[in-house]
Tab-separated table of C-alpha atoms in Angstrom:
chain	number	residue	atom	x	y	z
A	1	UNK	CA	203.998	-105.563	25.480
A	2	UNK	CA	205.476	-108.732	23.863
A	3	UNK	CA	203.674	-111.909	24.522
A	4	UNK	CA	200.571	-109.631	25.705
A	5	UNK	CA	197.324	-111.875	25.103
A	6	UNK	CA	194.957	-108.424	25.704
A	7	UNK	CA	194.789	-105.429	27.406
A	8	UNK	CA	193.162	-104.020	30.825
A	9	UNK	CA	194.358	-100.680	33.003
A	10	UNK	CA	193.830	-98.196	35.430
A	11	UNK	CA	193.064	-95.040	35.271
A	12	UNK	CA	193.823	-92.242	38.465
A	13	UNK	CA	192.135	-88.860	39.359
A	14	UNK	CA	192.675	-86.337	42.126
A	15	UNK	CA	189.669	-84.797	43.823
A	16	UNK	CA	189.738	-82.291	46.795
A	17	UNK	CA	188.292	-84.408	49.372
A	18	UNK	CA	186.412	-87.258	51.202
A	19	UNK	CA	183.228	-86.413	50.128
A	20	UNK	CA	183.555	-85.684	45.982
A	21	UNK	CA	186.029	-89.044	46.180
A	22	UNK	CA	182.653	-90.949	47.660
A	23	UNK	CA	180.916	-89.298	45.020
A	24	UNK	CA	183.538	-89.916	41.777
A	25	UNK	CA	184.003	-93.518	42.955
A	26	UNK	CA	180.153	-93.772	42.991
A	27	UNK	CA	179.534	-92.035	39.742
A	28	UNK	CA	182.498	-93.807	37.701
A	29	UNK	CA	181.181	-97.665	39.126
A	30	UNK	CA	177.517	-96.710	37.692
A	31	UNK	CA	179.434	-95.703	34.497
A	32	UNK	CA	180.146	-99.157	34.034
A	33	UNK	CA	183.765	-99.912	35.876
A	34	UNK	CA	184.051	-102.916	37.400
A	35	UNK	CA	186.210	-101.911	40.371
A	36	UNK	CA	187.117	-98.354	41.830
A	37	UNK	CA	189.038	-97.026	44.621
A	38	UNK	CA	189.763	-94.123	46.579
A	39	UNK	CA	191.888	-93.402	49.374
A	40	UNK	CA	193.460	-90.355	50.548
A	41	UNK	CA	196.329	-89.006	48.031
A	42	UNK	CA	200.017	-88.288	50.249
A	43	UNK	CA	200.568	-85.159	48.023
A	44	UNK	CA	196.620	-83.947	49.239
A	45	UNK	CA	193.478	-84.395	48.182
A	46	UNK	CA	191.999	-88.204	47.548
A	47	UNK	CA	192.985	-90.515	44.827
A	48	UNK	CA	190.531	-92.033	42.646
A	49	UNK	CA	191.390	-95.310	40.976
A	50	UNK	CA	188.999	-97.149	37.986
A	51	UNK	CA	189.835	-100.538	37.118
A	52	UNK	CA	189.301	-101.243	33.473
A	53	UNK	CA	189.099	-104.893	33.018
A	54	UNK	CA	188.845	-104.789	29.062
A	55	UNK	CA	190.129	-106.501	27.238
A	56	UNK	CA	191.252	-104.618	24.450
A	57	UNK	CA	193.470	-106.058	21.720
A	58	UNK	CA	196.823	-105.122	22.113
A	59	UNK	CA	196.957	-102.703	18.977
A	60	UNK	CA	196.293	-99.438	17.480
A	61	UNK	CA	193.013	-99.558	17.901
A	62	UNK	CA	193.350	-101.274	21.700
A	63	UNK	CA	195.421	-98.233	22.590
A	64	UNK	CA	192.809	-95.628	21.357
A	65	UNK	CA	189.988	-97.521	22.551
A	66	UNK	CA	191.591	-97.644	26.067
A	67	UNK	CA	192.621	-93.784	25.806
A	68	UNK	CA	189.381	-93.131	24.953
A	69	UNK	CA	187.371	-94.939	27.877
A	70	UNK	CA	189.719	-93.221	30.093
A	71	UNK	CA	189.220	-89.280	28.439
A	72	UNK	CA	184.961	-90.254	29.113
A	73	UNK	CA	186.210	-91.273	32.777
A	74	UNK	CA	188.131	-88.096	32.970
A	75	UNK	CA	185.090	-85.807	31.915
A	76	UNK	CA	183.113	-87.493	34.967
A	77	UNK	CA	186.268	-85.935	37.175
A	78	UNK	CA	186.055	-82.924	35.867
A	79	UNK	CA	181.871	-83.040	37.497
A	80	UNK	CA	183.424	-83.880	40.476
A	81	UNK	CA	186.447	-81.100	40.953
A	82	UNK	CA	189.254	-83.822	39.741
A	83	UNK	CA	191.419	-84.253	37.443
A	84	UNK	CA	193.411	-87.560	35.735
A	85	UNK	CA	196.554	-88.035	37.352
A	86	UNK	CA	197.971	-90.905	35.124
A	87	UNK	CA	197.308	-94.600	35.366
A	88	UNK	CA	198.989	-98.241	33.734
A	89	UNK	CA	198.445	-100.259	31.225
A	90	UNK	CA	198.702	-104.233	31.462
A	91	UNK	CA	198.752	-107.664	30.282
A	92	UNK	CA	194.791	-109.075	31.362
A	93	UNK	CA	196.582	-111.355	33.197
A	94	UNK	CA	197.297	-109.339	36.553
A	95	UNK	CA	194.079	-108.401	36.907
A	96	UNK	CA	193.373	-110.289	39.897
A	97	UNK	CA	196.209	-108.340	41.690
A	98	UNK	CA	194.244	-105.273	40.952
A	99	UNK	CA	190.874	-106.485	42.125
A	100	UNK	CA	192.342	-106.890	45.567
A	101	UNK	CA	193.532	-103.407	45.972
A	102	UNK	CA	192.483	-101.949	49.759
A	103	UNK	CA	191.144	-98.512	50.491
A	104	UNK	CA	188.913	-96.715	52.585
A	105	UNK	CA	186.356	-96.745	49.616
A	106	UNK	CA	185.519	-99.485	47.260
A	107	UNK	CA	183.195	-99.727	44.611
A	108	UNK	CA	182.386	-102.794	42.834
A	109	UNK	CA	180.255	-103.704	39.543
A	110	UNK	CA	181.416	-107.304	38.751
A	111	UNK	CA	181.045	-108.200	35.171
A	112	UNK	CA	180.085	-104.541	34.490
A	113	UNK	CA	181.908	-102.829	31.314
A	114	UNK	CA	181.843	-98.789	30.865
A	115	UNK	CA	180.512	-97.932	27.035
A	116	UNK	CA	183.317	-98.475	24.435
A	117	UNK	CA	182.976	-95.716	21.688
A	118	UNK	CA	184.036	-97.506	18.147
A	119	UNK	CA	187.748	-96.400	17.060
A	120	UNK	CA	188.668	-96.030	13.322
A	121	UNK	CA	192.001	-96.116	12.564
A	122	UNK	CA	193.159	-93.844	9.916
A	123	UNK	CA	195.731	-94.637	7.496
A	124	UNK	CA	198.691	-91.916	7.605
A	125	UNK	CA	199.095	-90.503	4.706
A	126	UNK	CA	202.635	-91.369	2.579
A	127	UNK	CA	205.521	-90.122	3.351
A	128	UNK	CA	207.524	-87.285	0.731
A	129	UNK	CA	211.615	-87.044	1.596
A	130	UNK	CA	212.436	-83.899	2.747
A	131	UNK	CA	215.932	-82.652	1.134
A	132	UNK	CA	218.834	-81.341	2.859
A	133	UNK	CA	220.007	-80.255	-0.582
A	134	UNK	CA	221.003	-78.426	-2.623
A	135	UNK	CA	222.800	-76.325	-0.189
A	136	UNK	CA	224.246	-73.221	0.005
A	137	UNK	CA	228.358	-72.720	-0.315
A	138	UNK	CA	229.277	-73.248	3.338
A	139	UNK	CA	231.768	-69.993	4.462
A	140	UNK	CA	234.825	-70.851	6.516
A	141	UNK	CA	234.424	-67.566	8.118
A	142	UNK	CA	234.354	-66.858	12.235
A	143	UNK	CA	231.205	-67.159	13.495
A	144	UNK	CA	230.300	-63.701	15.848
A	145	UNK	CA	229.638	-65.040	19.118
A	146	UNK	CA	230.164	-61.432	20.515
A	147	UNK	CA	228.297	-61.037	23.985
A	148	UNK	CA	228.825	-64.393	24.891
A	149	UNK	CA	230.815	-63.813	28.071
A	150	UNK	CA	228.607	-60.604	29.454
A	151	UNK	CA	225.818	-63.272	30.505
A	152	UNK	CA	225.987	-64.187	33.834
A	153	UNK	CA	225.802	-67.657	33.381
A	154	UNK	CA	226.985	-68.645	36.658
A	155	UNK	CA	224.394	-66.901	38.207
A	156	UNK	CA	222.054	-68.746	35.592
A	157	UNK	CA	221.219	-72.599	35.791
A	158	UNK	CA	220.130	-75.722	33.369
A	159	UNK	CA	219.193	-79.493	34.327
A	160	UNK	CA	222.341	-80.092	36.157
A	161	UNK	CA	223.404	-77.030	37.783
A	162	UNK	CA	225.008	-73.784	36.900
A	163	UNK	CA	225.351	-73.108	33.920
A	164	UNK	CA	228.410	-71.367	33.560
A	165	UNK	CA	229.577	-74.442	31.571
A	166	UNK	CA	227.368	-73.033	28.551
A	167	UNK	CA	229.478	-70.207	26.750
A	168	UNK	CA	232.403	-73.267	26.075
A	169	UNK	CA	229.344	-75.494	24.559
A	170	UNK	CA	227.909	-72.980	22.431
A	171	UNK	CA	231.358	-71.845	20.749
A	172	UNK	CA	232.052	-75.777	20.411
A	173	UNK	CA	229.492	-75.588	18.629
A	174	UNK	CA	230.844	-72.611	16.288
A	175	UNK	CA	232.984	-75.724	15.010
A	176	UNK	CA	231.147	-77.544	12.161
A	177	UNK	CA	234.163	-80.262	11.994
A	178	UNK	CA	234.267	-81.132	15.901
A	179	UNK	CA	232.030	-83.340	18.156
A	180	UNK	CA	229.326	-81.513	16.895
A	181	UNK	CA	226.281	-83.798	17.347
A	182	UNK	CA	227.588	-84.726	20.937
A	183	UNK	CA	227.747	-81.101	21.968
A	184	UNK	CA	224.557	-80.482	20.527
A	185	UNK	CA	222.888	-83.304	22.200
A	186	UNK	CA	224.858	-82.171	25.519
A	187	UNK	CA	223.911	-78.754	25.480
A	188	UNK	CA	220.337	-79.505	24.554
A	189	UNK	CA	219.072	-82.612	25.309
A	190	UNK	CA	221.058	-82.888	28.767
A	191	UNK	CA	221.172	-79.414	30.208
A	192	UNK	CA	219.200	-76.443	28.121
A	193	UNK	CA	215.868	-78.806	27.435
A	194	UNK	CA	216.183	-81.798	29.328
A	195	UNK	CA	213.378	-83.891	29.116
A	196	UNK	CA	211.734	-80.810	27.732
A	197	UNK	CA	211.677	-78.414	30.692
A	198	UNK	CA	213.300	-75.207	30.425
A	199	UNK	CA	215.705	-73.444	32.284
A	200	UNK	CA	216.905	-69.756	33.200
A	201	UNK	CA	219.656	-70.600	31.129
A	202	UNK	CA	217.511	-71.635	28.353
A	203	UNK	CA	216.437	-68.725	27.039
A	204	UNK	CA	219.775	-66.588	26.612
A	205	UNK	CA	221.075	-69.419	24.725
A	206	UNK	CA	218.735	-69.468	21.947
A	207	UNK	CA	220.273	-66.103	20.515
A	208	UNK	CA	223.414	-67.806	19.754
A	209	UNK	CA	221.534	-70.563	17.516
A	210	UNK	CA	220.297	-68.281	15.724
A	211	UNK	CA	223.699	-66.722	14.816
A	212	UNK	CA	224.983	-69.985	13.724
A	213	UNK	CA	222.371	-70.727	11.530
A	214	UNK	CA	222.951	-67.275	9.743
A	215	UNK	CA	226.658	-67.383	10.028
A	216	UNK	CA	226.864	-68.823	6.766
A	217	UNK	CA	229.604	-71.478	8.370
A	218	UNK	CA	227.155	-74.659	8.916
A	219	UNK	CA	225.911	-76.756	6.467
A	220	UNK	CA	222.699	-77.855	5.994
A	221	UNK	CA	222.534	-80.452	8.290
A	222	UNK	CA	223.471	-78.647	11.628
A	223	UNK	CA	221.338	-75.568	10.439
A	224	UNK	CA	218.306	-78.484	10.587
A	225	UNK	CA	219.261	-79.653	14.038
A	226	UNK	CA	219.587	-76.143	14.581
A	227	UNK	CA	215.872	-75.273	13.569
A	228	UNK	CA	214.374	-78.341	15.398
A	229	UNK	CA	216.305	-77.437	18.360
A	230	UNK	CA	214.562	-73.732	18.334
A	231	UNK	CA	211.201	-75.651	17.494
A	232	UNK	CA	211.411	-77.706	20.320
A	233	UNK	CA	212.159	-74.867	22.714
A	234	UNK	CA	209.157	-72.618	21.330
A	235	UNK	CA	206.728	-75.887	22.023
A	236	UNK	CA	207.335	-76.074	26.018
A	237	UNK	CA	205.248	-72.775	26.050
A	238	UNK	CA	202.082	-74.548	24.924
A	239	UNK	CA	203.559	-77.584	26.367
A	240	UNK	CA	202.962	-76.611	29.952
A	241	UNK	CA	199.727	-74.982	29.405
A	242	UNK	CA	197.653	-77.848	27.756
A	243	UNK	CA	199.967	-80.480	30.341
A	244	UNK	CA	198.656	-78.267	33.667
A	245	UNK	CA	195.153	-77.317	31.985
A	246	UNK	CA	193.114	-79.643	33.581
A	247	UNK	CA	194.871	-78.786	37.367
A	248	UNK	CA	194.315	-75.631	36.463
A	249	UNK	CA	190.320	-76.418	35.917
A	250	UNK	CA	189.949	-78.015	39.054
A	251	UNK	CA	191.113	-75.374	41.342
A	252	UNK	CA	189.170	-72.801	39.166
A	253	UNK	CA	192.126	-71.091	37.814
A	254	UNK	CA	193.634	-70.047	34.592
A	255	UNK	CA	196.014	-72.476	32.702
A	256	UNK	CA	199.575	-71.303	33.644
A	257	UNK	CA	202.668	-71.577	31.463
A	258	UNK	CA	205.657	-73.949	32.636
A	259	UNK	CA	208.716	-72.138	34.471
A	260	UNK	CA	210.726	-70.498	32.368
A	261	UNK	CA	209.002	-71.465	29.170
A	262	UNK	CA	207.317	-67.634	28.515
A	263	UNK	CA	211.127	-66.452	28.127
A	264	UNK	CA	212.134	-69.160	25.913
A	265	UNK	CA	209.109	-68.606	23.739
A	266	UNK	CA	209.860	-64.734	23.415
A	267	UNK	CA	213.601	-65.596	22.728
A	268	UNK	CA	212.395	-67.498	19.860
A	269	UNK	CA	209.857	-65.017	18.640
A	270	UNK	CA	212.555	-62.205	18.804
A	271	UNK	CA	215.138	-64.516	16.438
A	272	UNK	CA	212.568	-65.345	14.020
A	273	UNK	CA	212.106	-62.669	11.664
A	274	UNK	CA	216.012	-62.999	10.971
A	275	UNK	CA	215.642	-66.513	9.946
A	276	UNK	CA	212.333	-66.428	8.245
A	277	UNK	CA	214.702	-63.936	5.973
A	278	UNK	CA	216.303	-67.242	4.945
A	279	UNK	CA	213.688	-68.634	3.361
A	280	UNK	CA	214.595	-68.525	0.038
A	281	UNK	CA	218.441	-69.952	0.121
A	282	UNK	CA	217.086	-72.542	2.634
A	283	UNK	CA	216.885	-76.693	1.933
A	284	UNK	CA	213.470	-77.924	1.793
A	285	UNK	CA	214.142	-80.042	5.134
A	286	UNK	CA	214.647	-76.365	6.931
A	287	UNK	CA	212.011	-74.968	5.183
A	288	UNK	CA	209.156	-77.537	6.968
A	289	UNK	CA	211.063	-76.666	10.233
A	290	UNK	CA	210.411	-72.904	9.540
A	291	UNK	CA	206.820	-73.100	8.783
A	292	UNK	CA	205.962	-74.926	11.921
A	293	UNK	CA	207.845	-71.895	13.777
A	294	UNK	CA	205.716	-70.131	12.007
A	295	UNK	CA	202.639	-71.516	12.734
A	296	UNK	CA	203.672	-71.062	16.416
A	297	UNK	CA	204.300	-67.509	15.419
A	298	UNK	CA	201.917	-66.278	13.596
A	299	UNK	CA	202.528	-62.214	13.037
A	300	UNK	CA	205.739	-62.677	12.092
A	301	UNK	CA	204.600	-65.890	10.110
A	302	UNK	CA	203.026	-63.817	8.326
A	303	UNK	CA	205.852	-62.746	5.981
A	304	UNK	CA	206.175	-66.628	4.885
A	305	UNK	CA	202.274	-67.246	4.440
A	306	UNK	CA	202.597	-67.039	0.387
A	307	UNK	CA	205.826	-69.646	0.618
A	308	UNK	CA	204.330	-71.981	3.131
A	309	UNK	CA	201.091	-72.067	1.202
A	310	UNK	CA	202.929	-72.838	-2.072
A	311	UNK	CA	204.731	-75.546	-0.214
A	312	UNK	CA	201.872	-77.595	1.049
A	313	UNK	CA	200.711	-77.182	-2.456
A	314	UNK	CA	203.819	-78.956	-3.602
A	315	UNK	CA	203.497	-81.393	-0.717
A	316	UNK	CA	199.891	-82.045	-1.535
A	317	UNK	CA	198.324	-85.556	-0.441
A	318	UNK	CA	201.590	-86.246	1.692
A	319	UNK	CA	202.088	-86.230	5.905
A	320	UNK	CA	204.516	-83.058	5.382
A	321	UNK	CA	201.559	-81.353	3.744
A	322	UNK	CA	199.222	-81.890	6.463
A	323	UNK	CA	201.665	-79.984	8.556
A	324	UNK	CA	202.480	-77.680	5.912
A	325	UNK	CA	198.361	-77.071	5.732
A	326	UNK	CA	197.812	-76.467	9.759
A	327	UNK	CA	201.385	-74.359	9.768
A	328	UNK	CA	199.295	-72.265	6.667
A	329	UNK	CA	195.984	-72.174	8.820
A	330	UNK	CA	197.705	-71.044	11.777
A	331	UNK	CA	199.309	-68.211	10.554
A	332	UNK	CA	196.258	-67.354	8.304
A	333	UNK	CA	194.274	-67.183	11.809
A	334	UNK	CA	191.729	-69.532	10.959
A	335	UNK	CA	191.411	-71.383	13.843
A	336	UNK	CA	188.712	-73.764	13.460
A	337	UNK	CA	189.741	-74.952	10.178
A	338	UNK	CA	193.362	-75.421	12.402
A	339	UNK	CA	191.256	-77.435	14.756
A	340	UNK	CA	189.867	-79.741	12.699
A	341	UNK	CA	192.734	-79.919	10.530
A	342	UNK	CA	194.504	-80.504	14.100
A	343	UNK	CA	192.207	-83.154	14.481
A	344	UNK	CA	192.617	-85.008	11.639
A	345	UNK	CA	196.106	-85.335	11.761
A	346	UNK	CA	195.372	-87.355	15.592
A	347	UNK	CA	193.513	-89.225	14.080
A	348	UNK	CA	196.260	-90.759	11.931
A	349	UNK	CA	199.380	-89.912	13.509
A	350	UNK	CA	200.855	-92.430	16.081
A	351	UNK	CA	201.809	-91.192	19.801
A	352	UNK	CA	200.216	-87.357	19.545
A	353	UNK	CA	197.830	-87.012	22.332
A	354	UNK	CA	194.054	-86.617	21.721
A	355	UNK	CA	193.945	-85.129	24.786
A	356	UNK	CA	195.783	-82.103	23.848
A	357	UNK	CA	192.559	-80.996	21.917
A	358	UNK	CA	190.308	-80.943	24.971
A	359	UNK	CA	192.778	-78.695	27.190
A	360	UNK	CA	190.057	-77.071	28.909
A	361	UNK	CA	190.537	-73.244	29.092
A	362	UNK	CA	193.502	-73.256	26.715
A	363	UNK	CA	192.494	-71.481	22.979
A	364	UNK	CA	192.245	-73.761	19.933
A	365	UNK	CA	195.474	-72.483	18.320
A	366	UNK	CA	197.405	-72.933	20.928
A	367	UNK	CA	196.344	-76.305	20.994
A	368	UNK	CA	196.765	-76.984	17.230
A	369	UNK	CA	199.762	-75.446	17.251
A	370	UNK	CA	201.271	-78.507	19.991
A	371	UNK	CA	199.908	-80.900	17.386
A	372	UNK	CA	201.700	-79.124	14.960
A	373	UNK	CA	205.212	-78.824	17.080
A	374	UNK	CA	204.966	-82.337	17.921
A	375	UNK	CA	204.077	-83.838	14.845
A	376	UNK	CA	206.106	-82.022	12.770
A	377	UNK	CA	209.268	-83.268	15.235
A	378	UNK	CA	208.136	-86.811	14.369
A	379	UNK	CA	207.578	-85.998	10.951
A	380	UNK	CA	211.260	-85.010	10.930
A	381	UNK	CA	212.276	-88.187	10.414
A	382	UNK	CA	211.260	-88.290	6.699
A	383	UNK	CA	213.971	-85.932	6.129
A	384	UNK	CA	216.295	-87.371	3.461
A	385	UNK	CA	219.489	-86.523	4.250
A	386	UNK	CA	221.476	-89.205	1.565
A	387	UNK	CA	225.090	-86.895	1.002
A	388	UNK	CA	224.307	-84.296	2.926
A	389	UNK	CA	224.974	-85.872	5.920
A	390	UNK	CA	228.470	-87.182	7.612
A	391	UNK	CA	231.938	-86.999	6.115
A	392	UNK	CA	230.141	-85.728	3.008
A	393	UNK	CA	229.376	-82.077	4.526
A	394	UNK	CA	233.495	-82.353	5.096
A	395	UNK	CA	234.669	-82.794	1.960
């Protein structure tokens, strides 16, 4: 976006047919859009396409301003059986390419604008460091990886393949002193929860985190990756609900989970108790990670409530402490204070979709709770982790 002067964009729906693309093309140029589309989508149904001229400064408030015409243009869909299906964002400058765009229907409104709703930015709150210290005495004692080889892992598969490459990751990973961020990332970020999808082999790996975070063996460092790793994995649940929500709408059925993602959430739940346990002997750092599992698992949340309440207390005024707060609501079942507290953290919080909070069909926790997942992942990166980190775990 360098050298942008302003900002224009398109936005895309999918609609059944013919005759409610007609009718969405019609109702979206009356809205105010200078130039729609539609033409007949190759994966079925008809694509709808809304020029949005702008400009918009290219900013914070451009972005949410643009996001924001587009979510009105996407509740017009909804009147007409669609749903958005994406769309670009561009310099002002190629917007004569886009006026010339040919399809079976065209709708124009030159000079026309749709209404632009009045964005306030919200400062974030400040940061607070989250410690990796003090930590426990670190054991170098065998970690018990027992059961390991009685999955059937070959019969099992991640991102690239079969999986039967697993078992030899995960006790690689049972050594705090070797390529241990590399394996992580590899078992993780490549294969397990690539590009956050999960896997059949995702869930039957997730036991095995948990035993190396109990093991006694890591230091506070992994045992963080550790946690944020489960965190991530217990997100794709609500993940693919609020992501398929509006599909779901259109074709008049219930929002449906992601493959795979029910099992990874369970394999989660069933860990947690056992490291909720922790609590007490755990760094702050871990301790944030642990109350947003628990505010994705509330009943067994539940046996934290008192800890997580006295740590938003301590994080009072801070971003932590908004998390720390929802986490607390969450588990507390109070869900409409957990929306709004949901909301307000949107508000200020760069890159968390606004969108997840108008999932149609999908239940306000469940859509707090991906605000809370995802911002408390970003929020990660206020953890402090000065000589806790590197060769000084090692000496």
């Amino acid at each position: 976006m360098a050298g942008w002067s302003a900002m224009a964009g398109t936005n895309d729906f999918v609609v059944p047919g013919e005759e409610q693309a007609r009718g969405l093309a019609e109702a979206l140029s009356t809205h105010g859009f200078a130039y729609v589309t539609a033409r007949p989508s190759p994966r079925g149904g008809w694509l709808v396409t809304v020029l949005d001229e702008g400009p918009y400064p290219v900013d914070t408030v451009g972005h949410r301003t643009i996001e924001a015409v587009a979510r009105a243009a996407g509740a017009i869909a909804r009147e007409h059986g669609g749903y958005a299906n994406g769309g670009s964002r561009f310099d002002v400058s190629r917007l004569p390419g886009h006026r010339q765009a040919e399809a079976p229907v065209v709708r124009t409104n030159p000079g026309a604008r749709p209404p632009i709703p009045t964005v306030v930015v919200v400062p974030p709150p400040p940061s607070a460091p989250l410690a990796l210290t003090p930590d426990i005495a670190v054991e170098d004692v065998p970690i018990d990886l027992s059961g390991l080889d009685d999955v059937p892992w070959a019969e099992l598969s991640h991102a690239h393949g079969s999986a039967e490459d697993i078992p030899g990751l995960l006790r690689e990973l049972a050594d705090p002193y070797g390529d241990w961020d590399e394996i992580l990332d590899e078992l993780f970020g490549d294969d397990l929860l690539h590009q956050g999808t999960c896997y059949s082999a995702t869930a039957p790996a997730l036991p095995y985190l948990s035993r190396l975070i109990r093991s006694g063996a890591l230091p506070a460092r992994q045992r963080f990756d550790l946690h944020a790793w489960l965190l991530i994995a217990a997100a794709r649940w609500a993940d693919g609900l609020i992501g398929g929500a509006e599909v779901a709408l259109a074709r008049g059925e219930p929002p449906r989970p992601a493959s795979w993602t029910e099992a990874v959430y369970r394999a989660v739940d069933e860990e947690l108790p056992a490291l909720l346990a922790g609590w007490e002997v755990e760094v702050p750092a871990v301790r944030f990670v642990l109350a947003a599992l628990a505010g994705l698992h509330p009943v067994h949340g539940r046996q934290v409530v008192g800890r997580i309440t006295a740590m938003a207390e301590e994080f009072e005024g801070t971003r932590a402490g908004a998390y720390l707060r929802l986490a607390e609501a969450l588990v507390q079942g109070r869900d409409e204070p957990a929306g709004k507290l949901a909301a307000a953290i949107v508000a200020w919080e760069e890159g968390l979709d606004s969108d997840w909070l108008d999932a149609p069909g999908v239940a306000v926790a469940v859509r707090a709770g991906q605000v809370l997942a995802e911002g408390t992942l970003r929020a990660l990166s206020d953890v402090a982790r000065g000589a806790s980190s590197g060769e000084a775990e090692r000496g």
